[in-house]
Amino acid sequence: MAPFEIPGFLIAIVIFLIVIYLVGQRNIPSRFQQVIFYGSIARIVGVLAYSYVAFAIYNGSADPVTYFTWGRRFSSYFGRFDLSPLYDRELWRGPAFQGTNFVGYPAAILILIVGESFRGTWLLYSGLCMIGLMYFAKVFFRAYGGSDYRTYLLWLLLYPSLWFWTANISKDAWIVFGAGLFLTGMVDRNQKQSLPIMGLGLFWCFLVRPQLAAMLAFALAGSYFLVSLKKLTVKNVFILSVAVIGAVYFLSVLGVQDVTEVTDFAVDQRRKSSYGGSEITIGGGPLAFIQAPMNILLRPFPWEVGGFLQIISFLDIYIIWFLIFKNRKSVIRSLRMLRKDRLIAFCFVFVALFALGAGLALVNLGLIARQRIILYPFMFMIIYAYSDKRVAFLSLKRKKQRAQKLKKIAALQKT
């Protein structure tokens, strides 16, 4: 254990609680602030749990440990006000500025703040994910009001995989924040869009996973195609065009110059993820496009569960499917709103794109369990956006409005 490990973790706890409190006050209605407290405790517990897994089970070979090591290396430069790690390719971790290399830069800044403490930097990084999830909740409240908002917020902040897998320095924590930021631009105040915030969210995701930024952009284009192009306004056509161009550019950064090369890129990524005892196989040809989404949305199957972490992974995804089955009427309503509700259309398109793309690229159950957590905020939104409670509320609201209208008509007739 590093000499400054515990003091750094205690400093991080104080900073984390202050930042989360301030962000929560700004983005979450006051009557739901208690949920934020529960979520904060879960994050702290998550860091302790993940550090046990990383050091006691994996003997320090987990990716967040490596990210911390590179962050410490970069911090030695930043501490001297030397910014050469930002532009000197010889100091980069890998051939590109974005991706794995970039994750070390925020880690370096956090190390300068709390010192060389694994748990301290991991907690602050985890706080970034929690803020992103609060952005998701903010968007849900803007779009669908207070019906089932508390339930949605509870799932976001307390669902184990969303605080365990991001309780460290990781691309996943960074991505959740970026996706949440992107959505706040997509559903801005008064149900309008903010192109600068959407662009910032996409750029944020691009810095660590350009392929996921491309999926977000394609999902945006898909949602506009399904919903907004019924009204051929200049703004709708402009956003659709920019989304497609942006998605193609993000893919080009990865070396994908043509749509036909997407499959080749996926195969190359599949080779990189084919390691460890949880490796799975995927068929070739058209069968791969059927099997890929199943791998993301259904694996591990019950008969594949053999260890503790696989049991957790199994429960993780099948609890989601239990919620879908339990709230199937709500999910069906959401599906029927596919051509009317742009946010719901975006959720469905993004889930489909990610399930297909990640399913083609990942053949390791451990990586699948970790990376698919980005789907959960969108899936919870599909489940609760048109719940029975919200439908009943809207029905009662319409009845009251109708009664008031009839009352006014009766008064006019008497006059």
mmCIF file of C-alpha atoms in Angstrom:
data_model
loop_
_atom_site.group_PDB
_atom_site.id
_atom_site.type_symbol
_atom_site.label_atom_id
_atom_site.label_comp_id
_atom_site.label_asym_id
_atom_site.label_seq_id
_atom_site.Cartn_x
_atom_site.Cartn_y
_atom_site.Cartn_z
ATOM 1 C CA MET A 1 0.000 0.000 0.000
ATOM 2 C CA ALA A 2 1.343 3.438 -0.942
ATOM 3 C CA PRO A 3 2.342 5.709 1.994
ATOM 4 C CA PHE A 4 -0.330 8.297 1.104
ATOM 5 C CA GLU A 5 -3.034 5.751 0.252
ATOM 6 C CA ILE A 6 -5.383 6.247 3.228
ATOM 7 C CA PRO A 7 -4.891 10.046 3.655
ATOM 8 C CA GLY A 8 -5.499 10.497 -0.076
ATOM 9 C CA PHE A 9 -8.646 8.393 0.097
ATOM 10 C CA LEU A 10 -9.971 10.460 3.032
ATOM 11 C CA ILE A 11 -9.255 13.706 1.166
ATOM 12 C CA ALA A 12 -11.028 12.276 -1.884
ATOM 13 C CA ILE A 13 -14.098 11.343 0.205
ATOM 14 C CA VAL A 14 -14.448 14.941 1.402
ATOM 15 C CA ILE A 15 -14.043 16.380 -2.116
ATOM 16 C CA PHE A 16 -16.353 13.741 -3.577
ATOM 17 C CA LEU A 17 -19.162 14.401 -1.089
ATOM 18 C CA ILE A 18 -18.932 18.181 -1.545
ATOM 19 C CA VAL A 19 -18.972 18.004 -5.362
ATOM 20 C CA ILE A 20 -21.790 15.451 -5.473
ATOM 21 C CA TYR A 21 -23.850 17.525 -3.039
ATOM 22 C CA LEU A 22 -23.429 20.689 -5.124
ATOM 23 C CA VAL A 23 -24.194 18.924 -8.414
ATOM 24 C CA GLY A 24 -27.157 17.132 -6.854
ATOM 25 C CA GLN A 25 -28.592 20.410 -5.556
ATOM 26 C CA ARG A 26 -28.463 21.805 -9.073
ATOM 27 C CA ASN A 27 -29.761 18.827 -11.032
ATOM 28 C CA ILE A 28 -31.971 16.707 -8.736
ATOM 29 C CA PRO A 29 -35.238 17.941 -7.128
ATOM 30 C CA SER A 30 -34.847 18.527 -3.385
ATOM 31 C CA ARG A 31 -37.296 15.802 -2.346
ATOM 32 C CA PHE A 32 -35.026 13.178 -3.919
ATOM 33 C CA GLN A 33 -31.749 14.322 -2.311
ATOM 34 C CA GLN A 34 -31.734 11.313 0.032
ATOM 35 C CA VAL A 35 -31.236 9.015 -2.951
ATOM 36 C CA ILE A 36 -28.076 10.945 -3.808
ATOM 37 C CA PHE A 37 -26.746 10.260 -0.303
ATOM 38 C CA TYR A 38 -27.394 6.530 -0.733
ATOM 39 C CA GLY A 39 -25.685 6.640 -4.123
ATOM 40 C CA SER A 40 -22.662 8.397 -2.633
ATOM 41 C CA ILE A 41 -22.267 5.717 0.034
ATOM 42 C CA ALA A 42 -22.566 3.040 -2.667
ATOM 43 C CA ARG A 43 -19.733 4.716 -4.605
ATOM 44 C CA ILE A 44 -17.419 4.719 -1.596
ATOM 45 C CA VAL A 45 -18.231 1.067 -0.881
ATOM 46 C CA GLY A 46 -17.715 0.323 -4.578
ATOM 47 C CA VAL A 47 -14.181 1.713 -4.508
ATOM 48 C CA LEU A 48 -13.308 -0.440 -1.497
ATOM 49 C CA ALA A 49 -14.891 -3.513 -3.111
ATOM 50 C CA TYR A 50 -13.133 -2.971 -6.432
ATOM 51 C CA SER A 51 -9.776 -2.356 -4.762
ATOM 52 C CA TYR A 52 -10.173 -5.723 -3.009
ATOM 53 C CA VAL A 53 -10.900 -7.434 -6.327
ATOM 54 C CA ALA A 54 -8.054 -5.620 -8.099
ATOM 55 C CA PHE A 55 -5.356 -6.339 -5.517
ATOM 56 C CA ALA A 56 -6.511 -9.458 -3.648
ATOM 57 C CA ILE A 57 -7.963 -11.427 -6.577
ATOM 58 C CA TYR A 58 -6.205 -10.022 -9.674
ATOM 59 C CA ASN A 59 -2.930 -9.242 -7.815
ATOM 60 C CA GLY A 60 -2.846 -5.699 -9.191
ATOM 61 C CA SER A 61 -3.149 -6.709 -12.849
ATOM 62 C CA ALA A 62 -6.456 -4.880 -13.430
ATOM 63 C CA ASP A 63 -6.614 -2.089 -16.020
ATOM 64 C CA PRO A 64 -7.363 0.696 -13.483
ATOM 65 C CA VAL A 65 -4.058 -0.080 -11.758
ATOM 66 C CA THR A 66 -2.256 0.395 -15.063
ATOM 67 C CA TYR A 67 -4.178 3.617 -15.744
ATOM 68 C CA PHE A 68 -3.109 4.889 -12.310
ATOM 69 C CA THR A 69 0.519 4.058 -13.085
ATOM 70 C CA TRP A 70 0.383 6.064 -16.310
ATOM 71 C CA GLY A 71 -1.433 8.882 -14.546
ATOM 72 C CA ARG A 72 1.352 8.995 -11.957
ATOM 73 C CA ARG A 73 3.885 9.178 -14.786
ATOM 74 C CA PHE A 74 2.029 12.067 -16.447
ATOM 75 C CA SER A 75 1.543 13.842 -13.098
ATOM 76 C CA SER A 76 5.304 14.007 -12.634
ATOM 77 C CA TYR A 77 5.376 16.239 -15.739
ATOM 78 C CA PHE A 78 2.234 18.230 -14.947
ATOM 79 C CA GLY A 79 3.507 18.916 -11.426
ATOM 80 C CA ARG A 80 6.447 20.791 -13.023
ATOM 81 C CA PHE A 81 4.041 22.614 -15.371
ATOM 82 C CA ASP A 82 5.458 20.545 -18.228
ATOM 83 C CA LEU A 83 2.683 19.747 -20.717
ATOM 84 C CA SER A 84 4.831 17.651 -23.048
ATOM 85 C CA PRO A 85 2.762 14.456 -22.400
ATOM 86 C CA LEU A 86 -0.055 16.179 -24.302
ATOM 87 C CA TYR A 87 1.910 16.568 -27.531
ATOM 88 C CA ASP A 88 5.083 14.449 -27.318
ATOM 89 C CA ARG A 89 4.178 11.158 -28.994
ATOM 90 C CA GLU A 90 7.122 9.409 -27.387
ATOM 91 C CA LEU A 91 5.451 9.883 -24.007
ATOM 92 C CA TRP A 92 2.065 8.567 -25.111
ATOM 93 C CA ARG A 93 0.734 5.173 -24.164
ATOM 94 C CA GLY A 94 0.087 3.835 -27.654
ATOM 95 C CA PRO A 95 0.044 5.478 -31.081
ATOM 96 C CA ALA A 96 -2.910 7.862 -30.583
ATOM 97 C CA PHE A 97 -3.718 10.803 -28.310
ATOM 98 C CA GLN A 98 -7.254 9.578 -27.674
ATOM 99 C CA GLY A 99 -8.266 6.182 -26.338
ATOM 100 C CA THR A 100 -6.166 4.378 -23.753
ATOM 101 C CA ASN A 101 -3.544 7.120 -23.679
ATOM 102 C CA PHE A 102 -6.027 9.868 -22.838
ATOM 103 C CA VAL A 103 -7.368 8.100 -19.721
ATOM 104 C CA GLY A 104 -4.068 8.840 -17.993
ATOM 105 C CA TYR A 105 -4.443 12.629 -18.255
ATOM 106 C CA PRO A 106 -7.472 13.046 -15.935
ATOM 107 C CA ALA A 107 -5.869 10.461 -13.632
ATOM 108 C CA ALA A 108 -2.739 12.644 -13.475
ATOM 109 C CA ILE A 109 -4.787 15.702 -12.512
ATOM 110 C CA LEU A 110 -6.582 13.749 -9.777
ATOM 111 C CA ILE A 111 -3.267 12.459 -8.429
ATOM 112 C CA LEU A 112 -2.064 16.050 -8.148
ATOM 113 C CA ILE A 113 -5.210 16.826 -6.129
ATOM 114 C CA VAL A 114 -5.318 13.884 -3.688
ATOM 115 C CA GLY A 115 -1.793 12.504 -3.916
ATOM 116 C CA GLU A 116 -0.643 9.041 -4.954
ATOM 117 C CA SER A 117 -3.669 7.159 -3.671
ATOM 118 C CA PHE A 118 -5.308 4.442 -5.765
ATOM 119 C CA ARG A 119 -8.579 4.606 -3.864
ATOM 120 C CA GLY A 120 -8.587 8.392 -3.749
ATOM 121 C CA THR A 121 -8.210 8.854 -7.506
ATOM 122 C CA TRP A 122 -10.615 5.980 -8.172
ATOM 123 C CA LEU A 123 -13.302 7.597 -6.021
ATOM 124 C CA LEU A 124 -13.047 10.949 -7.781
ATOM 125 C CA TYR A 125 -13.141 9.222 -11.156
ATOM 126 C CA SER A 126 -16.193 7.285 -9.970
ATOM 127 C CA GLY A 127 -17.786 10.600 -8.998
ATOM 128 C CA LEU A 128 -17.573 11.623 -12.635
ATOM 129 C CA CYS A 129 -19.758 8.645 -13.524
ATOM 130 C CA MET A 130 -22.240 9.496 -10.773
ATOM 131 C CA ILE A 131 -22.594 13.039 -12.108
ATOM 132 C CA GLY A 132 -23.254 11.575 -15.564
ATOM 133 C CA LEU A 133 -25.992 9.377 -14.126
ATOM 134 C CA MET A 134 -27.565 12.401 -12.457
ATOM 135 C CA TYR A 135 -27.622 14.014 -15.909
ATOM 136 C CA PHE A 136 -29.543 10.979 -17.165
ATOM 137 C CA ALA A 137 -32.031 11.463 -14.309
ATOM 138 C CA LYS A 138 -32.291 15.163 -15.137
ATOM 139 C CA VAL A 139 -33.179 14.315 -18.736
ATOM 140 C CA PHE A 140 -35.764 11.762 -17.582
ATOM 141 C CA PHE A 141 -37.423 14.384 -15.368
ATOM 142 C CA ARG A 142 -37.446 16.935 -18.195
ATOM 143 C CA ALA A 143 -38.982 14.490 -20.640
ATOM 144 C CA TYR A 144 -41.356 12.428 -18.482
ATOM 145 C CA GLY A 145 -41.963 14.394 -15.284
ATOM 146 C CA GLY A 146 -42.063 13.042 -11.753
ATOM 147 C CA SER A 147 -43.915 9.768 -12.405
ATOM 148 C CA ASP A 148 -41.521 6.925 -11.583
ATOM 149 C CA TYR A 149 -38.666 9.439 -11.424
ATOM 150 C CA ARG A 150 -37.636 8.209 -7.967
ATOM 151 C CA THR A 151 -37.628 4.598 -9.206
ATOM 152 C CA TYR A 152 -35.500 5.562 -12.206
ATOM 153 C CA LEU A 153 -33.077 7.517 -9.996
ATOM 154 C CA LEU A 154 -32.773 4.625 -7.545
ATOM 155 C CA TRP A 155 -31.866 2.175 -10.293
ATOM 156 C CA LEU A 156 -29.330 4.595 -11.755
ATOM 157 C CA LEU A 157 -27.501 5.377 -8.530
ATOM 158 C CA LEU A 158 -27.827 2.055 -6.706
ATOM 159 C CA TYR A 159 -27.659 -0.606 -9.432
ATOM 160 C CA PRO A 160 -24.503 -2.550 -8.448
ATOM 161 C CA SER A 161 -22.817 -2.815 -11.840
ATOM 162 C CA LEU A 162 -23.169 0.928 -12.437
ATOM 163 C CA TRP A 163 -21.196 1.752 -9.287
ATOM 164 C CA PHE A 164 -18.892 -1.280 -9.109
ATOM 165 C CA TRP A 165 -17.427 -1.362 -12.628
ATOM 166 C CA THR A 166 -16.955 2.417 -12.607
ATOM 167 C CA ALA A 167 -15.440 2.599 -9.110
ATOM 168 C CA ASN A 168 -12.005 3.237 -10.574
ATOM 169 C CA ILE A 169 -10.083 4.975 -13.335
ATOM 170 C CA SER A 170 -11.874 3.614 -16.378
ATOM 171 C CA LYS A 171 -13.138 4.487 -19.814
ATOM 172 C CA ASP A 172 -16.598 3.398 -18.704
ATOM 173 C CA ALA A 173 -16.832 6.090 -16.003
ATOM 174 C CA TRP A 174 -15.713 8.702 -18.527
ATOM 175 C CA ILE A 175 -18.201 7.462 -21.127
ATOM 176 C CA VAL A 176 -21.196 7.524 -18.767
ATOM 177 C CA PHE A 177 -20.509 11.183 -18.015
ATOM 178 C CA GLY A 178 -20.153 12.020 -21.717
ATOM 179 C CA ALA A 179 -23.349 10.195 -22.677
ATOM 180 C CA GLY A 180 -25.279 11.921 -19.880
ATOM 181 C CA LEU A 181 -23.929 15.296 -20.980
ATOM 182 C CA PHE A 182 -24.897 14.538 -24.574
ATOM 183 C CA LEU A 183 -28.472 13.732 -23.545
ATOM 184 C CA THR A 184 -28.833 16.982 -21.589
ATOM 185 C CA GLY A 185 -28.140 18.750 -24.877
ATOM 186 C CA MET A 186 -30.534 16.521 -26.778
ATOM 187 C CA VAL A 187 -33.350 17.241 -24.283
ATOM 188 C CA ASP A 188 -32.531 20.767 -23.193
ATOM 189 C CA ARG A 189 -34.898 23.144 -21.430
ATOM 190 C CA ASN A 190 -38.435 23.263 -22.857
ATOM 191 C CA GLN A 191 -37.768 20.031 -24.809
ATOM 192 C CA LYS A 192 -35.413 21.819 -27.220
ATOM 193 C CA GLN A 193 -31.925 20.865 -28.331
ATOM 194 C CA SER A 194 -28.590 22.486 -27.488
ATOM 195 C CA LEU A 195 -26.109 21.709 -30.251
ATOM 196 C CA PRO A 196 -23.030 22.943 -28.298
ATOM 197 C CA ILE A 197 -23.782 20.647 -25.335
ATOM 198 C CA MET A 198 -24.510 17.714 -27.648
ATOM 199 C CA GLY A 199 -21.234 18.352 -29.453
ATOM 200 C CA LEU A 200 -19.324 18.565 -26.168
ATOM 201 C CA GLY A 201 -20.816 15.250 -25.034
ATOM 202 C CA LEU A 202 -19.807 13.549 -28.284
ATOM 203 C CA PHE A 203 -16.304 14.998 -28.095
ATOM 204 C CA TRP A 204 -16.005 13.853 -24.476
ATOM 205 C CA CYS A 205 -16.802 10.264 -25.492
ATOM 206 C CA PHE A 206 -14.565 10.535 -28.560
ATOM 207 C CA LEU A 207 -11.544 11.209 -26.340
ATOM 208 C CA VAL A 208 -11.608 7.659 -24.917
ATOM 209 C CA ARG A 209 -13.837 5.613 -27.269
ATOM 210 C CA PRO A 210 -14.326 7.094 -30.755
ATOM 211 C CA GLN A 211 -16.420 4.074 -31.765
ATOM 212 C CA LEU A 212 -18.945 4.790 -29.015
ATOM 213 C CA ALA A 213 -19.095 8.457 -30.003
ATOM 214 C CA ALA A 214 -19.898 7.216 -33.519
ATOM 215 C CA MET A 215 -22.714 5.048 -32.136
ATOM 216 C CA LEU A 216 -24.186 8.010 -30.254
ATOM 217 C CA ALA A 217 -24.043 10.122 -33.402
ATOM 218 C CA PHE A 218 -25.618 7.380 -35.542
ATOM 219 C CA ALA A 219 -28.323 6.888 -32.884
ATOM 220 C CA LEU A 220 -29.028 10.621 -33.001
ATOM 221 C CA ALA A 221 -29.332 10.443 -36.777
ATOM 222 C CA GLY A 222 -31.592 7.387 -36.470
ATOM 223 C CA SER A 223 -33.886 9.088 -33.958
ATOM 224 C CA TYR A 224 -34.189 12.157 -36.174
ATOM 225 C CA PHE A 225 -34.919 9.968 -39.169
ATOM 226 C CA LEU A 226 -37.658 8.090 -37.285
ATOM 227 C CA VAL A 227 -39.293 11.093 -35.639
ATOM 228 C CA SER A 228 -38.218 14.527 -36.780
ATOM 229 C CA LEU A 229 -38.109 14.150 -40.544
ATOM 230 C CA LYS A 230 -41.892 14.115 -40.574
ATOM 231 C CA LYS A 231 -41.313 17.852 -40.214
ATOM 232 C CA LEU A 232 -38.768 18.777 -42.871
ATOM 233 C CA THR A 233 -37.380 21.827 -41.132
ATOM 234 C CA VAL A 234 -33.937 23.204 -41.883
ATOM 235 C CA LYS A 235 -32.831 22.464 -38.305
ATOM 236 C CA ASN A 236 -33.903 18.808 -38.439
ATOM 237 C CA VAL A 237 -32.136 18.189 -41.747
ATOM 238 C CA PHE A 238 -29.058 20.041 -40.467
ATOM 239 C CA ILE A 239 -28.828 17.967 -37.248
ATOM 240 C CA LEU A 240 -29.338 14.724 -39.189
ATOM 241 C CA SER A 241 -26.560 15.665 -41.629
ATOM 242 C CA VAL A 242 -24.147 16.763 -38.890
ATOM 243 C CA ALA A 243 -24.807 13.563 -36.916
ATOM 244 C CA VAL A 244 -24.020 11.342 -39.901
ATOM 245 C CA ILE A 245 -20.908 13.332 -40.838
ATOM 246 C CA GLY A 246 -19.723 13.262 -37.212
ATOM 247 C CA ALA A 247 -20.263 9.510 -36.923
ATOM 248 C CA VAL A 248 -18.336 8.857 -40.146
ATOM 249 C CA TYR A 249 -15.497 11.079 -38.908
ATOM 250 C CA PHE A 250 -15.289 9.268 -35.560
ATOM 251 C CA LEU A 251 -15.003 5.976 -37.423
ATOM 252 C CA SER A 252 -12.350 7.400 -39.753
ATOM 253 C CA VAL A 253 -10.176 8.184 -36.714
ATOM 254 C CA LEU A 254 -10.209 4.447 -36.005
ATOM 255 C CA GLY A 255 -9.066 3.732 -39.549
ATOM 256 C CA VAL A 256 -12.526 2.832 -40.872
ATOM 257 C CA GLN A 257 -12.785 4.752 -44.133
ATOM 258 C CA ASP A 258 -15.750 2.915 -45.593
ATOM 259 C CA VAL A 259 -18.903 1.325 -44.152
ATOM 260 C CA THR A 260 -17.795 -2.040 -45.517
ATOM 261 C CA GLU A 261 -14.692 -1.815 -43.301
ATOM 262 C CA VAL A 262 -16.734 -1.779 -40.084
ATOM 263 C CA THR A 263 -16.836 -5.580 -39.994
ATOM 264 C CA ASP A 264 -13.054 -5.752 -40.517
ATOM 265 C CA PHE A 265 -12.554 -3.342 -37.618
ATOM 266 C CA ALA A 266 -14.832 -5.451 -35.421
ATOM 267 C CA VAL A 267 -12.879 -8.609 -36.288
ATOM 268 C CA ASP A 268 -9.620 -6.843 -35.402
ATOM 269 C CA GLN A 269 -11.053 -5.746 -32.034
ATOM 270 C CA ARG A 270 -12.317 -9.286 -31.490
ATOM 271 C CA ARG A 271 -8.779 -10.609 -31.746
ATOM 272 C CA LYS A 272 -7.607 -8.113 -29.120
ATOM 273 C CA SER A 273 -10.345 -9.164 -26.669
ATOM 274 C CA SER A 274 -9.885 -12.915 -27.114
ATOM 275 C CA TYR A 275 -8.010 -13.772 -23.946
ATOM 276 C CA GLY A 276 -8.614 -15.216 -20.493
ATOM 277 C CA GLY A 277 -10.805 -18.010 -19.219
ATOM 278 C CA SER A 278 -14.048 -16.204 -20.104
ATOM 279 C CA GLU A 279 -13.388 -16.127 -23.844
ATOM 280 C CA ILE A 280 -16.343 -17.034 -26.076
ATOM 281 C CA THR A 281 -16.616 -17.782 -29.780
ATOM 282 C CA ILE A 282 -18.733 -16.115 -32.425
ATOM 283 C CA GLY A 283 -19.779 -17.552 -35.768
ATOM 284 C CA GLY A 284 -18.962 -16.137 -39.166
ATOM 285 C CA GLY A 285 -21.109 -14.749 -41.959
ATOM 286 C CA PRO A 286 -24.735 -13.693 -41.369
ATOM 287 C CA LEU A 287 -24.863 -15.822 -38.202
ATOM 288 C CA ALA A 288 -22.490 -13.382 -36.506
ATOM 289 C CA PHE A 289 -25.019 -10.544 -36.845
ATOM 290 C CA ILE A 290 -27.591 -12.667 -35.001
ATOM 291 C CA GLN A 291 -25.240 -13.961 -32.342
ATOM 292 C CA ALA A 292 -23.550 -10.602 -31.618
ATOM 293 C CA PRO A 293 -26.547 -8.845 -29.984
ATOM 294 C CA MET A 294 -27.344 -12.017 -28.027
ATOM 295 C CA ASN A 295 -23.823 -12.005 -26.569
ATOM 296 C CA ILE A 296 -24.280 -8.475 -25.247
ATOM 297 C CA LEU A 297 -27.884 -8.726 -24.082
ATOM 298 C CA LEU A 298 -28.077 -12.335 -22.833
ATOM 299 C CA ARG A 299 -24.634 -13.680 -21.909
ATOM 300 C CA PRO A 300 -23.589 -15.364 -19.751
ATOM 301 C CA PHE A 301 -26.275 -18.019 -20.142
ATOM 302 C CA PRO A 302 -27.219 -19.963 -16.972
ATOM 303 C CA TRP A 303 -25.154 -22.991 -17.984
ATOM 304 C CA GLU A 304 -22.055 -20.802 -18.509
ATOM 305 C CA VAL A 305 -21.952 -19.547 -14.929
ATOM 306 C CA GLY A 306 -18.970 -21.091 -13.192
ATOM 307 C CA GLY A 307 -17.420 -18.566 -10.838
ATOM 308 C CA PHE A 308 -18.393 -15.795 -8.440
ATOM 309 C CA LEU A 309 -17.852 -12.957 -10.926
ATOM 310 C CA GLN A 310 -19.816 -14.836 -13.598
ATOM 311 C CA ILE A 311 -22.694 -15.285 -11.138
ATOM 312 C CA ILE A 312 -22.661 -11.508 -10.582
ATOM 313 C CA SER A 313 -22.564 -10.904 -14.328
ATOM 314 C CA PHE A 314 -25.467 -13.316 -14.892
ATOM 315 C CA LEU A 315 -27.620 -11.661 -12.220
ATOM 316 C CA ASP A 316 -26.613 -8.250 -13.534
ATOM 317 C CA ILE A 317 -28.128 -8.659 -17.000
ATOM 318 C CA TYR A 318 -31.039 -10.919 -16.074
ATOM 319 C CA ILE A 319 -32.315 -8.541 -13.404
ATOM 320 C CA ILE A 320 -32.686 -6.053 -16.266
ATOM 321 C CA TRP A 321 -34.647 -8.633 -18.262
ATOM 322 C CA PHE A 322 -36.803 -9.350 -15.216
ATOM 323 C CA LEU A 323 -37.644 -5.643 -15.009
ATOM 324 C CA ILE A 324 -38.459 -5.636 -18.722
ATOM 325 C CA PHE A 325 -40.789 -8.614 -18.288
ATOM 326 C CA LYS A 326 -42.380 -7.171 -15.154
ATOM 327 C CA ASN A 327 -42.971 -3.829 -16.904
ATOM 328 C CA ARG A 328 -43.709 -5.289 -20.337
ATOM 329 C CA LYS A 329 -46.771 -3.086 -20.851
ATOM 330 C CA SER A 330 -44.608 -0.031 -20.302
ATOM 331 C CA VAL A 331 -41.939 -1.342 -22.690
ATOM 332 C CA ILE A 332 -44.596 -2.025 -25.347
ATOM 333 C CA ARG A 333 -45.893 1.535 -24.930
ATOM 334 C CA SER A 334 -42.353 2.838 -25.381
ATOM 335 C CA LEU A 335 -42.005 0.746 -28.525
ATOM 336 C CA ARG A 336 -45.221 2.225 -29.882
ATOM 337 C CA MET A 337 -43.802 5.716 -29.299
ATOM 338 C CA LEU A 338 -40.836 4.957 -31.539
ATOM 339 C CA ARG A 339 -42.086 7.342 -34.252
ATOM 340 C CA LYS A 340 -43.336 10.016 -31.840
ATOM 341 C CA ASP A 341 -40.810 10.344 -29.006
ATOM 342 C CA ARG A 342 -37.292 11.249 -30.160
ATOM 343 C CA LEU A 343 -35.660 10.358 -26.825
ATOM 344 C CA ILE A 344 -37.225 6.894 -26.740
ATOM 345 C CA ALA A 345 -36.308 6.387 -30.405
ATOM 346 C CA PHE A 346 -32.724 7.337 -29.555
ATOM 347 C CA CYS A 347 -32.663 4.831 -26.668
ATOM 348 C CA PHE A 348 -33.870 1.960 -28.852
ATOM 349 C CA VAL A 349 -31.507 2.787 -31.722
ATOM 350 C CA PHE A 350 -28.492 3.181 -29.442
ATOM 351 C CA VAL A 351 -29.174 -0.094 -27.605
ATOM 352 C CA ALA A 352 -29.499 -1.887 -30.957
ATOM 353 C CA LEU A 353 -26.322 -0.334 -32.401
ATOM 354 C CA PHE A 354 -24.260 -1.023 -29.303
ATOM 355 C CA ALA A 355 -25.510 -4.594 -28.978
ATOM 356 C CA LEU A 356 -24.576 -5.287 -32.588
ATOM 357 C CA GLY A 357 -21.279 -3.381 -32.682
ATOM 358 C CA ALA A 358 -19.943 -4.463 -29.295
ATOM 359 C CA GLY A 359 -21.215 -7.997 -29.890
ATOM 360 C CA LEU A 360 -19.139 -8.231 -33.051
ATOM 361 C CA ALA A 361 -16.048 -6.778 -31.353
ATOM 362 C CA LEU A 362 -16.037 -8.427 -27.904
ATOM 363 C CA VAL A 363 -15.541 -12.142 -27.269
ATOM 364 C CA ASN A 364 -14.683 -11.946 -23.583
ATOM 365 C CA LEU A 365 -17.481 -12.226 -21.021
ATOM 366 C CA GLY A 366 -15.582 -10.054 -18.546
ATOM 367 C CA LEU A 367 -15.263 -7.201 -21.044
ATOM 368 C CA ILE A 368 -18.898 -7.636 -22.084
ATOM 369 C CA ALA A 369 -20.115 -7.396 -18.466
ATOM 370 C CA ARG A 370 -18.096 -4.222 -17.941
ATOM 371 C CA GLN A 371 -18.713 -2.365 -21.186
ATOM 372 C CA ARG A 372 -22.444 -3.031 -21.591
ATOM 373 C CA ILE A 373 -23.279 -1.026 -18.464
ATOM 374 C CA ILE A 374 -23.596 2.044 -20.694
ATOM 375 C CA LEU A 375 -26.835 0.460 -21.979
ATOM 376 C CA TYR A 376 -28.517 0.301 -18.580
ATOM 377 C CA PRO A 377 -29.502 3.994 -18.178
ATOM 378 C CA PHE A 378 -31.109 3.833 -21.635
ATOM 379 C CA MET A 379 -32.856 0.534 -20.885
ATOM 380 C CA PHE A 380 -34.204 1.862 -17.570
ATOM 381 C CA MET A 381 -35.550 4.856 -19.486
ATOM 382 C CA ILE A 382 -37.359 2.560 -21.940
ATOM 383 C CA ILE A 383 -38.822 0.628 -19.004
ATOM 384 C CA TYR A 384 -40.111 3.587 -16.968
ATOM 385 C CA ALA A 385 -40.835 6.369 -19.476
ATOM 386 C CA TYR A 386 -44.384 5.142 -20.159
ATOM 387 C CA SER A 387 -45.078 3.219 -16.964
ATOM 388 C CA ASP A 388 -48.561 2.431 -15.678
ATOM 389 C CA LYS A 389 -48.151 5.150 -13.060
ATOM 390 C CA ARG A 390 -47.347 7.790 -15.688
ATOM 391 C CA VAL A 391 -50.173 6.676 -17.982
ATOM 392 C CA ALA A 392 -52.613 6.876 -15.048
ATOM 393 C CA PHE A 393 -51.320 10.335 -14.148
ATOM 394 C CA LEU A 394 -51.681 11.605 -17.721
ATOM 395 C CA SER A 395 -55.176 10.083 -17.970
ATOM 396 C CA LEU A 396 -56.252 11.812 -14.757
ATOM 397 C CA LYS A 397 -54.744 15.075 -15.982
ATOM 398 C CA ARG A 398 -56.686 14.852 -19.258
ATOM 399 C CA LYS A 399 -59.924 14.129 -17.352
ATOM 400 C CA LYS A 400 -59.414 17.193 -15.178
ATOM 401 C CA GLN A 401 -58.699 19.349 -18.222
ATOM 402 C CA ARG A 402 -61.799 17.969 -19.964
ATOM 403 C CA ALA A 403 -63.933 18.631 -16.881
ATOM 404 C CA GLN A 404 -62.667 22.212 -16.650
ATOM 405 C CA LYS A 405 -63.375 22.745 -20.338
ATOM 406 C CA LEU A 406 -66.945 21.391 -20.002
ATOM 407 C CA LYS A 407 -67.461 23.588 -16.951
ATOM 408 C CA LYS A 408 -66.455 26.667 -18.934
ATOM 409 C CA ILE A 409 -68.731 25.683 -21.815
ATOM 410 C CA ALA A 410 -71.660 25.199 -19.396
ATOM 411 C CA ALA A 411 -70.998 28.625 -17.875
ATOM 412 C CA LEU A 412 -70.969 30.223 -21.326
ATOM 413 C CA GLN A 413 -74.231 28.478 -22.243
ATOM 414 C CA LYS A 414 -75.923 29.831 -19.086
ATOM 415 C CA THR A 415 -74.705 33.288 -19.957
#
